[in-house]
Coordinates of C-alpha atoms and ligand atoms in Angstrom, one line a residue:
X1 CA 74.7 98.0 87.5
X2 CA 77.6 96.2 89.1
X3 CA 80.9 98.4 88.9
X4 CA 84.5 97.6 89.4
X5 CA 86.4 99.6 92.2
X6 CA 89.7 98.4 91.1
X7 CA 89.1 96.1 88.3
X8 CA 90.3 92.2 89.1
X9 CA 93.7 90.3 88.7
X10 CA 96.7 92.2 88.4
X11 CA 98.4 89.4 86.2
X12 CA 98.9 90.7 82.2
X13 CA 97.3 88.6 80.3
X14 CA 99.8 87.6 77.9
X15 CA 97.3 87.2 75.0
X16 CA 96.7 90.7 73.6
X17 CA 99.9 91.9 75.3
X18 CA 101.2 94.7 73.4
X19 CA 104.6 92.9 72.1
X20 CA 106.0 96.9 71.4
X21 CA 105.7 98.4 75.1
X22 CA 107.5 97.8 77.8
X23 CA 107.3 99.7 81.1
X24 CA 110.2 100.2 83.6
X25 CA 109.4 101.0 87.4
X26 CA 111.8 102.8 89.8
X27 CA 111.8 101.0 92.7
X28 CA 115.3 101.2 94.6
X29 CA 115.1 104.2 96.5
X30 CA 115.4 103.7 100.2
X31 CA 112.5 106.1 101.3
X32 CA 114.2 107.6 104.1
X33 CA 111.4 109.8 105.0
X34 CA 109.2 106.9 106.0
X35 CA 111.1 106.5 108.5
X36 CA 110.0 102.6 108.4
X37 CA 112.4 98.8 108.3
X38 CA 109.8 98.1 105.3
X39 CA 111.3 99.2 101.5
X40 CA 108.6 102.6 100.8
X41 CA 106.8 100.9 98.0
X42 CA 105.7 98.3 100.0
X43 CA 103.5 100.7 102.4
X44 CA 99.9 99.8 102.0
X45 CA 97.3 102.2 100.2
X46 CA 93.7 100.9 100.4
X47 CA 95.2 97.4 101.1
X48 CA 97.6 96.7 99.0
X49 CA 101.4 97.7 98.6
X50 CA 101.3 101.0 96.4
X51 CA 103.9 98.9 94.1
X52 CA 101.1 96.6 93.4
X53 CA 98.8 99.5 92.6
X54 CA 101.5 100.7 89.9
X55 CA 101.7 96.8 88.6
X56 CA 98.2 96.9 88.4
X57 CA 98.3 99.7 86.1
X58 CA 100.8 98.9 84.0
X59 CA 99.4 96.1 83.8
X60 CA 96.1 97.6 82.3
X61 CA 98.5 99.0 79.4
X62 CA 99.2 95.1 78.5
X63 CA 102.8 95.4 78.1
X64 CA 105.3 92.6 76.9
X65 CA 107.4 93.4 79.6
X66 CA 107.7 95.0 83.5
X67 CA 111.5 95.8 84.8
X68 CA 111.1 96.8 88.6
X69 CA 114.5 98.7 89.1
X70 CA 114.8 97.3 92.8
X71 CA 117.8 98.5 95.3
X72 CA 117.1 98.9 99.2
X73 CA 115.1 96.4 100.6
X74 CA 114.8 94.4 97.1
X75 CA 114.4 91.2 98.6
X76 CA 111.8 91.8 100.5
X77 CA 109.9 93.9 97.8
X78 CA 110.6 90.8 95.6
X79 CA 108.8 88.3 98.2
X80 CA 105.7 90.3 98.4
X81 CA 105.1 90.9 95.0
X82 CA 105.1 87.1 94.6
X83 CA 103.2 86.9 97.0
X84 CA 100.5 89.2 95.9
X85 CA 101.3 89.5 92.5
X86 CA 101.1 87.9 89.1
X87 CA 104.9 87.8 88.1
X88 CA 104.5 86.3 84.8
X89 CA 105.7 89.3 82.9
X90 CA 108.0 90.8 85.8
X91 CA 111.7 91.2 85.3
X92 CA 113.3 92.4 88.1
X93 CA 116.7 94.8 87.9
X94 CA 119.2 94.9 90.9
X95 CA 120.3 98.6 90.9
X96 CA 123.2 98.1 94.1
X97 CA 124.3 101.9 94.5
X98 CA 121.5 104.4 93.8
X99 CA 123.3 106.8 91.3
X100 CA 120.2 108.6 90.5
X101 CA 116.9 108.1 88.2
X102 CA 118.6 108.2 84.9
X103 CA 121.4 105.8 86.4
X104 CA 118.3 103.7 87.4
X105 CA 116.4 103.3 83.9
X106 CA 120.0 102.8 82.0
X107 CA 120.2 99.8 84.6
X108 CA 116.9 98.2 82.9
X109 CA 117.7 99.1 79.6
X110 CA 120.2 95.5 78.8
X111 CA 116.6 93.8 79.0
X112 CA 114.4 96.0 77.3
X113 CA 114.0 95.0 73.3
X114 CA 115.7 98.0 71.2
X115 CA 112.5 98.1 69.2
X116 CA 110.2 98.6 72.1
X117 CA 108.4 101.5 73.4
X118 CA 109.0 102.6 77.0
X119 CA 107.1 103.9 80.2
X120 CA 108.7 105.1 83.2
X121 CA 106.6 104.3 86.3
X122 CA 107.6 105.0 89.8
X123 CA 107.0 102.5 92.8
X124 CA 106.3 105.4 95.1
X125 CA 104.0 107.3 92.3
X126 CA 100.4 104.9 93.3
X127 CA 97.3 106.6 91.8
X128 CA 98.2 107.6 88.3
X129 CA 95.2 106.0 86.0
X130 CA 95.9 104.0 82.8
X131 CA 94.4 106.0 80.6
X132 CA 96.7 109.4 81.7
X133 CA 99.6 106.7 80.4
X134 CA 98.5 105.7 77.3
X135 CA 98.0 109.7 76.8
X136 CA 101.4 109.8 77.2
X137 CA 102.1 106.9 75.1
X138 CA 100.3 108.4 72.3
X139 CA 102.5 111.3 72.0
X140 CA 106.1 109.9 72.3
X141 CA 105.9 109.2 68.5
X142 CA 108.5 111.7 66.7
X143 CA 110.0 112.8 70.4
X144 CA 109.7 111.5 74.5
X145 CA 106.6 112.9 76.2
X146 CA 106.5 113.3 79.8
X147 CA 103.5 113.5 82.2
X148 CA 103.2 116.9 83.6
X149 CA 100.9 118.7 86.6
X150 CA 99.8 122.0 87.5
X151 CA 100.9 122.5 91.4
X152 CA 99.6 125.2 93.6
X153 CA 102.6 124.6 96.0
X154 CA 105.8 122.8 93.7
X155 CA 107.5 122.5 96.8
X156 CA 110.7 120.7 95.9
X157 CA 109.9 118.8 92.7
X158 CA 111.3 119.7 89.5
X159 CA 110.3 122.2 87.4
X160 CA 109.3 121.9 83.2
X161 CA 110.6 125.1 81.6
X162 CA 109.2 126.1 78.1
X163 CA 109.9 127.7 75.3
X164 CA 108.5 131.1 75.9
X165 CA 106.9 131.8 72.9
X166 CA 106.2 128.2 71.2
X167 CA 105.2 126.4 74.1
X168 CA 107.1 123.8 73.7
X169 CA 109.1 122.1 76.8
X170 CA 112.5 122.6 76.9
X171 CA 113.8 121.2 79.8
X172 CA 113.0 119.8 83.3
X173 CA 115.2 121.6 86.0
X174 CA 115.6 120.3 89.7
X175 CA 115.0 122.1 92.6
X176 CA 118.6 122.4 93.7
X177 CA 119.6 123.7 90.5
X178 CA 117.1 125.8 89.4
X179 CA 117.1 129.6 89.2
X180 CA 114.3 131.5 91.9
X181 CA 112.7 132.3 88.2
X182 CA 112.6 128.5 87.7
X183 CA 111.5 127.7 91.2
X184 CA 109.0 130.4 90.8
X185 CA 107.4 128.1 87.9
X186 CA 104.8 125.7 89.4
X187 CA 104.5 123.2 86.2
X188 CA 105.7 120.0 87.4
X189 CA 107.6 117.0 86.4
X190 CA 105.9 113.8 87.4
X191 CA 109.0 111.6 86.5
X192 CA 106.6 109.9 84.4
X193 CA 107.8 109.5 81.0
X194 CA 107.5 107.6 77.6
X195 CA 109.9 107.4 74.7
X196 CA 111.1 104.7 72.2
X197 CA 113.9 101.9 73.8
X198 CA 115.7 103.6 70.9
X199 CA 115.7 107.2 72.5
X200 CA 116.7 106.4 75.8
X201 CA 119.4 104.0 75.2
X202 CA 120.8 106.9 72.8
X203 CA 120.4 109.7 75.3
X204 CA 120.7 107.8 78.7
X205 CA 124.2 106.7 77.8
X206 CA 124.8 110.7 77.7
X207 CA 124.2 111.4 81.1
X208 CA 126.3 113.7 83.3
X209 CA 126.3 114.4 86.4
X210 CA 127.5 117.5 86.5
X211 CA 124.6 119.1 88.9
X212 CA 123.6 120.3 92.8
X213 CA 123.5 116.5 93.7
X214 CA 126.2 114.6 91.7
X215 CA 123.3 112.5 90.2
X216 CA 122.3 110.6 87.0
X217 CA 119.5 112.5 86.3
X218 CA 116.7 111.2 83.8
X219 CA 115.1 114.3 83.8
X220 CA 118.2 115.8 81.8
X221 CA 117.0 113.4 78.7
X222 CA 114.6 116.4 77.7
X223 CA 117.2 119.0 77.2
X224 CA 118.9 116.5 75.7
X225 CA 116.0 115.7 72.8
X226 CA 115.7 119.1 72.2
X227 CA 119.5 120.1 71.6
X228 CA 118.9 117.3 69.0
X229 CA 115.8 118.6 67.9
X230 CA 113.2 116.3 68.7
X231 CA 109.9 117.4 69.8
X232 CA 109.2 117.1 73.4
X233 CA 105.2 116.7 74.5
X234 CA 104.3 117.2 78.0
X235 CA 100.6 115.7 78.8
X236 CA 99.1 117.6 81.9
X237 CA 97.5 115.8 84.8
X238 CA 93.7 116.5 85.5
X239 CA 94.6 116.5 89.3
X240 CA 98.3 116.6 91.3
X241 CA 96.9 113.5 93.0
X242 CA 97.5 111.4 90.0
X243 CA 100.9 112.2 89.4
X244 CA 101.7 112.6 93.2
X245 CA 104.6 110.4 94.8
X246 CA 104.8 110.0 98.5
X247 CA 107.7 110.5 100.4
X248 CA 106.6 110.6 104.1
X249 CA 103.4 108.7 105.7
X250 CA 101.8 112.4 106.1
X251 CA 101.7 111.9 101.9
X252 CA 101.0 108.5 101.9
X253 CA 97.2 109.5 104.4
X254 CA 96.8 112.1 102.2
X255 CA 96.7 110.1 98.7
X256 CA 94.6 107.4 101.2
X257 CA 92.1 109.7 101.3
X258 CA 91.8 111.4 98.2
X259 CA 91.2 107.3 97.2
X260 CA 89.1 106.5 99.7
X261 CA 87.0 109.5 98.3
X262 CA 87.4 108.3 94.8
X263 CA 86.0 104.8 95.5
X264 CA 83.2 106.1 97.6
X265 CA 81.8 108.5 94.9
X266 CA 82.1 105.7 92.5
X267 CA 80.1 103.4 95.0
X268 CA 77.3 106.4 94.8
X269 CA 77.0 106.4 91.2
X270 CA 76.5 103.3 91.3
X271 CA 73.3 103.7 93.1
X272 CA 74.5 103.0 96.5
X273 CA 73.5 105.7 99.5
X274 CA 76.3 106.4 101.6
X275 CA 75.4 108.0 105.0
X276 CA 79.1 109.6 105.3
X277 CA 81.4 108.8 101.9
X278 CA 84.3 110.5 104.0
X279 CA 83.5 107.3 106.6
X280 CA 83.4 104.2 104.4
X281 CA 86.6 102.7 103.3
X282 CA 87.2 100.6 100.6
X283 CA 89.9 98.1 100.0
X284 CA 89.5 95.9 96.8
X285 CA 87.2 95.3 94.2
X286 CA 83.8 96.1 94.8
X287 CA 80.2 94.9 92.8
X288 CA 77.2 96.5 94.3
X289 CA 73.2 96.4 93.0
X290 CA 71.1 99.0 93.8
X291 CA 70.1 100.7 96.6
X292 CA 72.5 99.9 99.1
X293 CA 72.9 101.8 102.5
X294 CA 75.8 102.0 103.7
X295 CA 76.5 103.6 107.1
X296 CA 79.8 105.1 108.9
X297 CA 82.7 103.0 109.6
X298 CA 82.3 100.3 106.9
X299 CA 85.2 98.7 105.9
X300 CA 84.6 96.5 102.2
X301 CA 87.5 94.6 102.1
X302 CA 88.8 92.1 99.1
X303 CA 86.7 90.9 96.7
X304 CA 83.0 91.7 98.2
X305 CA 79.8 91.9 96.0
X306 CA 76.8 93.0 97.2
X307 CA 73.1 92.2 95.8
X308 CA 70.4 95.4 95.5
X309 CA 69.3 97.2 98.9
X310 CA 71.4 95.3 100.7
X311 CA 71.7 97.9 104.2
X312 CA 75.3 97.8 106.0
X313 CA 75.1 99.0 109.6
X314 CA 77.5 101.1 111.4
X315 CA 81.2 99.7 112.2
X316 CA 81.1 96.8 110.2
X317 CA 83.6 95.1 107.6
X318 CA 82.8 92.4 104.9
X319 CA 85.3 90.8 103.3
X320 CA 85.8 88.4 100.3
X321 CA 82.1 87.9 100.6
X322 CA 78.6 87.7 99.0
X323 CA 75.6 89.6 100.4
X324 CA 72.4 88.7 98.9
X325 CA 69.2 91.3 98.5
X326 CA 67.5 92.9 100.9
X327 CA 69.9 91.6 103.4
X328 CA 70.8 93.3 106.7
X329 CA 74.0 93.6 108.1
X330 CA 73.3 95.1 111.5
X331 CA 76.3 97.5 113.1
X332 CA 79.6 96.2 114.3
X333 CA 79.1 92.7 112.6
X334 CA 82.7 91.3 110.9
X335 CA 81.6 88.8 107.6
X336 CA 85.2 87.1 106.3
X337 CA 84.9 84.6 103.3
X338 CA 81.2 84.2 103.8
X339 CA 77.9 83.4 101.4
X340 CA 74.9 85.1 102.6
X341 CA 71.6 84.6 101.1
X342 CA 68.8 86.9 100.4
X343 CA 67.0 89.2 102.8
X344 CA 68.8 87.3 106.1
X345 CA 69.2 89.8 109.1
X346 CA 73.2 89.2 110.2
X347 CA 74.5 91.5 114.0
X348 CA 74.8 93.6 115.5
X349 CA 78.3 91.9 116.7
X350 CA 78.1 88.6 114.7
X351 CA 81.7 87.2 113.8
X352 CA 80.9 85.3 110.2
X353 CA 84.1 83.5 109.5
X354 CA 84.9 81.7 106.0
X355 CA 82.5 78.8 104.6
X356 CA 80.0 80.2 106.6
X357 CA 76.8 80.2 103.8
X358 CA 73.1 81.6 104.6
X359 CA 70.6 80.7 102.6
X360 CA 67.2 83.3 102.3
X361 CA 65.9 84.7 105.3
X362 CA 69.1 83.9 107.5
X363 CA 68.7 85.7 110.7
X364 CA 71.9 85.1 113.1
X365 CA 72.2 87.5 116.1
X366 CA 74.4 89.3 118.5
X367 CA 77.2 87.3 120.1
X368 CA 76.9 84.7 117.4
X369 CA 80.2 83.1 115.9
X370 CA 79.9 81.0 112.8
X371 CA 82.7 78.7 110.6
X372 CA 82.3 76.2 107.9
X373 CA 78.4 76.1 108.8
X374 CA 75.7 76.3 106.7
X375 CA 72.6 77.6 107.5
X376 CA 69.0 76.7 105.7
X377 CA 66.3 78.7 104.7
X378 CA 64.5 80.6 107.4
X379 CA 66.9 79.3 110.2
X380 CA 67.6 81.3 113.1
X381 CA 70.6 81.7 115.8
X382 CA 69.7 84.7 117.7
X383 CA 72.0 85.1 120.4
X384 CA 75.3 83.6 122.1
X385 CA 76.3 81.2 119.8
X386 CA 78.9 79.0 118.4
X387 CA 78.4 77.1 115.6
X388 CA 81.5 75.9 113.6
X389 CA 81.5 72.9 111.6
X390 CA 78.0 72.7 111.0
X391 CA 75.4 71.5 108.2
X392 CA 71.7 73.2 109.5
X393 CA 69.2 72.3 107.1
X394 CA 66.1 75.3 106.8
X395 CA 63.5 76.6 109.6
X396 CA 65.6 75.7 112.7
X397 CA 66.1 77.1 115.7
X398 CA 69.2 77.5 117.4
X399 CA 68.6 79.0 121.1
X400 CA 71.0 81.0 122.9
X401 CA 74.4 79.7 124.3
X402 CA 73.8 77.2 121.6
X403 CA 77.6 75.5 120.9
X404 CA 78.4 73.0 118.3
X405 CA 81.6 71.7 119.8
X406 CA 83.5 70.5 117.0
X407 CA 87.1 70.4 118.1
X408 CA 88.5 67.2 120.3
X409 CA 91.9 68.6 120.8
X410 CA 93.1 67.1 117.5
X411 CA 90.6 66.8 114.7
X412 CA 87.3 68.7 114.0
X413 CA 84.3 66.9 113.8
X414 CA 80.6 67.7 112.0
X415 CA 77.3 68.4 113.3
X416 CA 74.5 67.5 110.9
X417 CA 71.2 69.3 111.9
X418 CA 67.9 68.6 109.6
X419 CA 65.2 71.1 108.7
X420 CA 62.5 72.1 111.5
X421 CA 64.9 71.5 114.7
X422 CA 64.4 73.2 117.4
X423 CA 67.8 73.2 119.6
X424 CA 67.1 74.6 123.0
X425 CA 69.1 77.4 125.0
X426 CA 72.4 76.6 126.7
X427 CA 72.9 73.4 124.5
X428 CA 76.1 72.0 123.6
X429 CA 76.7 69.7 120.8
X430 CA 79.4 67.2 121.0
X431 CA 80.8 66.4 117.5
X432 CA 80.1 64.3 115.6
X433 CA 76.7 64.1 116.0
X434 CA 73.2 64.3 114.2
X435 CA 69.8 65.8 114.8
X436 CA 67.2 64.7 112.2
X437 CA 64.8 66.7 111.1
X438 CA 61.9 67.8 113.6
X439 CA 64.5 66.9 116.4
X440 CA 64.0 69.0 119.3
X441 CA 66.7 69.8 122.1
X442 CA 65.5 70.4 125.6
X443 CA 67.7 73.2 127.1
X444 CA 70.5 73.1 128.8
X445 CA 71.2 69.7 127.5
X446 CA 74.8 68.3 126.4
X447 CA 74.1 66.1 123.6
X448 CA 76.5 63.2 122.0
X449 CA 74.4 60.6 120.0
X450 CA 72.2 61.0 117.4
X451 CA 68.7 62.5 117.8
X452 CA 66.1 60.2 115.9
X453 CA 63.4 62.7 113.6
X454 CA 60.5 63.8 115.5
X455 CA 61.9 62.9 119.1
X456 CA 62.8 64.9 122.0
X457 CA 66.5 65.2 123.4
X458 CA 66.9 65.9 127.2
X459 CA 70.7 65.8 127.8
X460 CA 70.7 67.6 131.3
X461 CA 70.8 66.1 135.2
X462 CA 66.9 66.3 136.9
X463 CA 66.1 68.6 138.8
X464 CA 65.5 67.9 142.8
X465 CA 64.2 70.2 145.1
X466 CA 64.6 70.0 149.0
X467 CA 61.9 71.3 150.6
X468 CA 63.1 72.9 154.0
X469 CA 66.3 73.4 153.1
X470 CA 68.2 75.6 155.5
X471 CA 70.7 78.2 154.3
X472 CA 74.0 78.1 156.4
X473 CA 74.7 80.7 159.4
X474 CA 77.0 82.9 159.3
X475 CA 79.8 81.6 162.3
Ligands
LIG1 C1 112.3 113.0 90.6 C2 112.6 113.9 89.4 C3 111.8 115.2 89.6 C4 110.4 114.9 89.8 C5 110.2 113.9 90.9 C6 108.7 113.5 91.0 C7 114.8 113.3 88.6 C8 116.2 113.7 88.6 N1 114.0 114.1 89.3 O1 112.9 113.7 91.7 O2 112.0 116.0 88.4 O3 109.6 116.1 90.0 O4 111.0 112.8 90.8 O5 108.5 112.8 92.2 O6 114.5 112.3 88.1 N2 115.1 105.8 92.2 C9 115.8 104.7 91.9 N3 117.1 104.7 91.8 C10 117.9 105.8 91.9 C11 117.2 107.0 92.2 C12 115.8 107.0 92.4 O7 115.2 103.6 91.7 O8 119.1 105.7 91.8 C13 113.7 105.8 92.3 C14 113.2 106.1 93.7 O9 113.1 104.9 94.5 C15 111.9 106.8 93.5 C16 112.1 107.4 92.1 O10 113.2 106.8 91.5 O11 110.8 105.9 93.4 C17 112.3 108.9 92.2 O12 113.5 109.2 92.9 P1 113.7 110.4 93.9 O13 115.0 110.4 94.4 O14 112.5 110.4 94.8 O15 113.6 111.6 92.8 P2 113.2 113.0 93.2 O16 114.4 113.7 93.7 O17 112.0 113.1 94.0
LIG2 CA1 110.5 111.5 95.2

């Protein structure tokens, strides 16, 4: 059974999009603890900017709408979403002077419908899963509801206090201005929160900022419900990790990991046998058969699917590729936009570039470098070799040091190769050329006309021998 590691496109499909929901992402902090000249949310988890994580799961929730509050670094963050991203649905919100997270989502609110539901996401906050959200969702009917977690060590964040007897939360308090009592609570606010356009424009607009750090805070919208008497619904968290934010790159490792572990469980219930799941690293979307073995150091990059008892040696990384059944990859081999047929044999230290495509029983060795080539059934280059360019029809041989050479200085050129060649060591094949089928190369030849079917190349100077021969002295 294939499964999805992070499930495909990131674009909302506008079809289906839920027309009352619109989500708001904060986005314009400066991140001063990263200690970095790129904006925070564009540090990479797992490959990809942890903004784009959040897009992708808001995404998930189909919403009619994204507003990315963006502030420091904004242009930048802007570019790289479009470059990553589908924007279709993406509004972006310039928020100049960072007046504080209530400040930020009364920004957005101008372009958010009045009849709309609302999320609040935060750029920073990359591992929440949908369905927590739509949790919260669910109960911001009557009342906002908030996402919640349970933290051994609360550190600084702020603090959900409750109504003693009923429960019921009352109000979020910050840090800096809570009481030791309060700081003694270890409930947390994840900043996460849903309520209708309706509530926050109302409650938003009575912000102070009356408080330890002379900021618009959101989380003051709580007391603020209640005093009204709404009803206020915190959702808990299964795990901190899916609420946690990173501040510093000593955060940002941490949620790496707890990810990396995620996706490597997730490859094992799939069926897949990993010989160290703290020592595989995933980095896309991921379809795997059966019975795979995966080894230590394997990096899966992209969009990489993988056929049943497929084996990945030691120190290797496929990306955007296909890897057929029973197929090999022997350690330390790289495999970058490839196709590769069933039961081939690829490494140790072969450099598969893109367009490279192996049919069944493809076995390419140490040392070998391949782009653009195909390779037919049952064909062979195992050792030394360059082939780039390159059409190989099935059951040839490509001896060591074999290299097609393809590039004049200006343009590339082809090599055609037919079924049942046989290209001898230390050859070297001038592009464009063409060896028919049941051509064979003598070694060490250099080859720049066509090879007829059936006949035998010899590109290389005869060899004399002087009998006699003296060595020089040594003067
Ligand atoms: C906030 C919450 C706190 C919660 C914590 C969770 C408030 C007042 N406090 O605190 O209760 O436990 O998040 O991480 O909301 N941002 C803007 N514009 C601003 C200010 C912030 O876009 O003017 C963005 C930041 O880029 C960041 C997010 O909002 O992504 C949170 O801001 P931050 O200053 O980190 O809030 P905290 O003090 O951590
Ligand atoms: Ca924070």
């Amino acid at each position: 059974m294939p499964i999805n590691t992070i499930s495909s496109s990131s674009s909302a499909a506008s079809s289906g999009a839920d027309a009352a929901l619109e989500i708001v992402v904060l986005a314009a902090g400066k991140g001063t603890r990263m200690r970095s000249a790129l904006p925070k949310v564009l540090h990479g988890l797992a490959g990809r900017s942890m903004l784009e994580h959040v897009l992708h799961t808001a995404n998930q929730l189909r919403p009619k709408a994204i507003h990315v509050v963006v502030g420091h670094g904004a242009d930048d963050v802007q570019a790289h979403i479009a470059a990553n991203c589908g924007t279709d649905n993406l509004h972006w919100v310039k928020q100049t002077e960072q007046l504080g997270t209530g400040h930020a989502v009364r920004t957005a609110l101008p372009g958010v419908h009045k009849d709309s539901m609302l999320l609040i996401l935060y750029g920073d906050v990359p591992l929440t899963p949908a369905e927590l959200l739509r949790s919260c969702l669910s109960n911001a009917v009557a009342g906002p509801a908030l996402i919640t977690a349970l933290m051994p060590d609360p550190a600084q964040l702020g603090r959900i206090v409750r109504d003693a007897n009923s429960g019921t939360v009352e109000s979020i308090v910050e840090f800096k201005d809570a009481t030791p009592e309060q700081r003694a609570i270890n409930e947390i606010n994840s900043g996460i929160m849903a309520g209708s356009a309706e509530f926050f424009n109302d409650h938003l607009s009575r912000l102070k900022t009356d408080n330890a750090q002379g900021e618009y805070y959101l989380t003051d919208v709580i007391a603020s419900a209640r005093a009204d008497g709404l009803p206020v619904t915190g959702v808990a968290a299964d795990s901190p990790y899916e609420v946690a934010g990173v501040n510093d790159r000593v955060q940002l490792a941490e949620l790496e990991r707890v990810y990396q572990r995620r996706q490597a469980e997730e490859l094992m219930i799939a069926g897949a046998t990993l010989l160290d799941p703290d020592r595989v690293d995933v980095r896309g979307n991921i379809q795997i058969g059966q019975d795979c073995v995966i080894d230590v150091n394997v990096i899966l990059e992209g969009e990489v699917t993988l056929g049943a008892n497929v084996h990945i040696g030691a120190g290797s990384i496929v990306r955007d590729s296909r890897i057929g059944d029973g197929t090999v990859i022997q350690p330390h081999t790289m495999i970058d936009g490839a196709i590769v047929g069933k039961r081939c044999s690829v490494g140790p230290f072969a450099r598969i570039r893109p367009g490279s495509e192996f049919s069944e029983g493809v076995k390419v060795g140490n040392f070998v470098e391949t782009k653009k080539t195909s390779l037919g059934a049952g064909s062979k280059a195992g050792h030394l070799t360059y082939l780039g360019d390159a059409e190989i029809g099935a059951a040839v041989n490509v001896g060591a040091g074999t290299v097609t050479c393809n590039y004049d200085g200006i343009n590339k050129h082809r090599t055609n190769i037919g079924d049942d060649v046989f290209v001898g060591t230390n050859s070297t094949l001038v592009a464009p050329i063409q060896l028919d089928d049941g051509a064979f190369v003598a070694a060490g030849s250099t080859l720049t006309t066509r090879v007829a079917e059936g006949s035998l190349a010899v590109g290389r100077a005869r060899q004399r021998n002087i009998e006699g021969w003296k060595r020089p002295d040594k003067r």
